[in-house]
Coordinates of C-alpha atoms in Angstrom, one line a residue:
S219 CA 45.9 -20.0 -68.9
S220 CA 49.2 -18.2 -68.7
G221 CA 51.0 -20.9 -70.7
I222 CA 53.3 -21.5 -67.7
N223 CA 54.2 -25.2 -67.7
A224 CA 54.8 -26.8 -64.3
E225 CA 58.1 -28.4 -65.4
W226 CA 59.5 -25.2 -66.9
P227 CA 62.0 -23.1 -64.9
L228 CA 60.2 -20.6 -62.8
R229 CA 61.2 -17.5 -64.9
P230 CA 57.8 -16.3 -66.3
G231 CA 55.9 -16.7 -63.0
Y232 CA 58.8 -15.6 -61.0
Y233 CA 59.1 -12.2 -62.7
S234 CA 55.3 -11.6 -62.4
L235 CA 55.1 -12.6 -58.7
N236 CA 58.4 -11.0 -57.7
K237 CA 57.2 -7.7 -59.2
L238 CA 53.7 -8.0 -57.5
Y239 CA 55.2 -9.0 -54.1
N240 CA 57.7 -6.1 -54.2
A241 CA 54.9 -3.6 -55.2
T242 CA 52.7 -4.9 -52.4
L243 CA 55.5 -4.5 -49.8
E244 CA 56.1 -1.0 -51.0
E245 CA 52.3 -0.1 -50.8
L246 CA 52.0 -1.6 -47.4
K247 CA 54.3 1.2 -46.1
N248 CA 51.4 3.6 -46.6
L249 CA 49.4 1.8 -43.8
P250 CA 50.1 2.3 -40.1
A251 CA 52.9 0.1 -38.9
S252 CA 50.8 -1.3 -36.1
Y253 CA 47.8 -2.2 -38.3
P254 CA 47.3 -6.0 -38.0
Y255 CA 46.5 -6.3 -41.7
R256 CA 49.8 -4.7 -42.7
I257 CA 51.7 -6.9 -40.2
E258 CA 50.2 -10.1 -41.4
T259 CA 50.3 -9.2 -45.1
E260 CA 54.0 -8.2 -44.9
R261 CA 54.7 -11.5 -43.1
L262 CA 52.8 -13.6 -45.7
T263 CA 54.3 -11.7 -48.7
K264 CA 57.8 -12.1 -47.4
E265 CA 57.2 -15.8 -46.8
R266 CA 56.0 -16.3 -50.3
M267 CA 58.9 -14.3 -51.7
S268 CA 61.3 -16.6 -49.9
L269 CA 59.5 -19.7 -51.3
L270 CA 59.6 -18.2 -54.8
E271 CA 63.3 -17.3 -54.6
N272 CA 64.2 -20.9 -53.4
A273 CA 62.0 -22.8 -55.9
K274 CA 63.8 -24.3 -59.0
S275 CA 60.6 -24.8 -61.0
V276 CA 56.9 -23.8 -61.1
L277 CA 56.0 -27.3 -59.8
E278 CA 58.3 -26.9 -56.8
F279 CA 56.8 -23.5 -56.0
E280 CA 53.2 -24.8 -56.4
K281 CA 54.0 -27.7 -54.1
S282 CA 55.4 -25.3 -51.5
L283 CA 52.0 -23.6 -51.5
N284 CA 50.1 -26.9 -51.2
A285 CA 49.8 -27.6 -54.9
R286 CA 48.0 -24.4 -55.9
C287 CA 48.1 -23.4 -59.5
I288 CA 50.6 -20.6 -60.1
E289 CA 48.1 -18.7 -62.3
N290 CA 45.8 -18.5 -59.2
V291 CA 48.7 -17.3 -57.0
I292 CA 49.5 -14.6 -59.5
Q293 CA 45.8 -13.5 -59.5
E294 CA 45.7 -13.5 -55.7
A295 CA 48.8 -11.3 -55.6
K296 CA 47.2 -8.9 -58.1
S297 CA 44.1 -8.7 -56.0
E298 CA 46.0 -8.2 -52.8
L299 CA 47.9 -5.3 -54.4
L300 CA 44.7 -3.7 -55.5
L301 CA 43.3 -4.0 -52.0
V302 CA 46.4 -2.6 -50.4
R303 CA 46.2 0.4 -52.7
K304 CA 42.6 1.1 -51.7
L305 CA 43.0 0.8 -47.9
P306 CA 44.5 4.3 -47.3
D307 CA 41.3 5.9 -48.7
W308 CA 39.1 3.7 -46.5
A309 CA 41.3 4.0 -43.4
P310 CA 39.7 0.9 -41.6
W311 CA 42.1 1.3 -38.7
E312 CA 40.5 4.6 -37.6
P313 CA 37.7 4.5 -34.9
L314 CA 34.1 4.3 -36.0
V315 CA 32.4 7.6 -36.7
E316 CA 29.6 6.5 -34.4
E317 CA 29.0 3.6 -32.1
A318 CA 27.8 0.5 -33.9
P319 CA 24.3 -0.7 -33.0
E320 CA 24.3 -3.2 -30.1
E321 CA 23.4 -6.2 -32.4
Q322 CA 25.8 -5.2 -35.2
W323 CA 28.4 -7.9 -34.5
K324 CA 26.0 -10.6 -33.2
W325 CA 26.4 -13.9 -35.0
P326 CA 24.5 -15.8 -36.1
I327 CA 21.9 -13.4 -37.2
S328 CA 18.5 -14.3 -35.7

């Protein structure tokens, strides 16, 4: 546990999340502007930043995210940032090197 109490002012969680959200937005600039993941992640990150900036307590922020634990939100933000930093190396927006097998995207698998 981070020791963040739901009734305390938001400061400890705020600084962690604000830093993570700003870093994520900065890293997203390394992805193509039209890449759907970038577009959606920017939207979601900005939305959460707005909720964070307007919350007066940890509890209020958690409620705005449907009662999720702030420690989990911080961990999710860390994971998102790590993923965003790896995407430029993987370049998933580029075309496939070769055509996928015909059954590749069939679901459910028989």
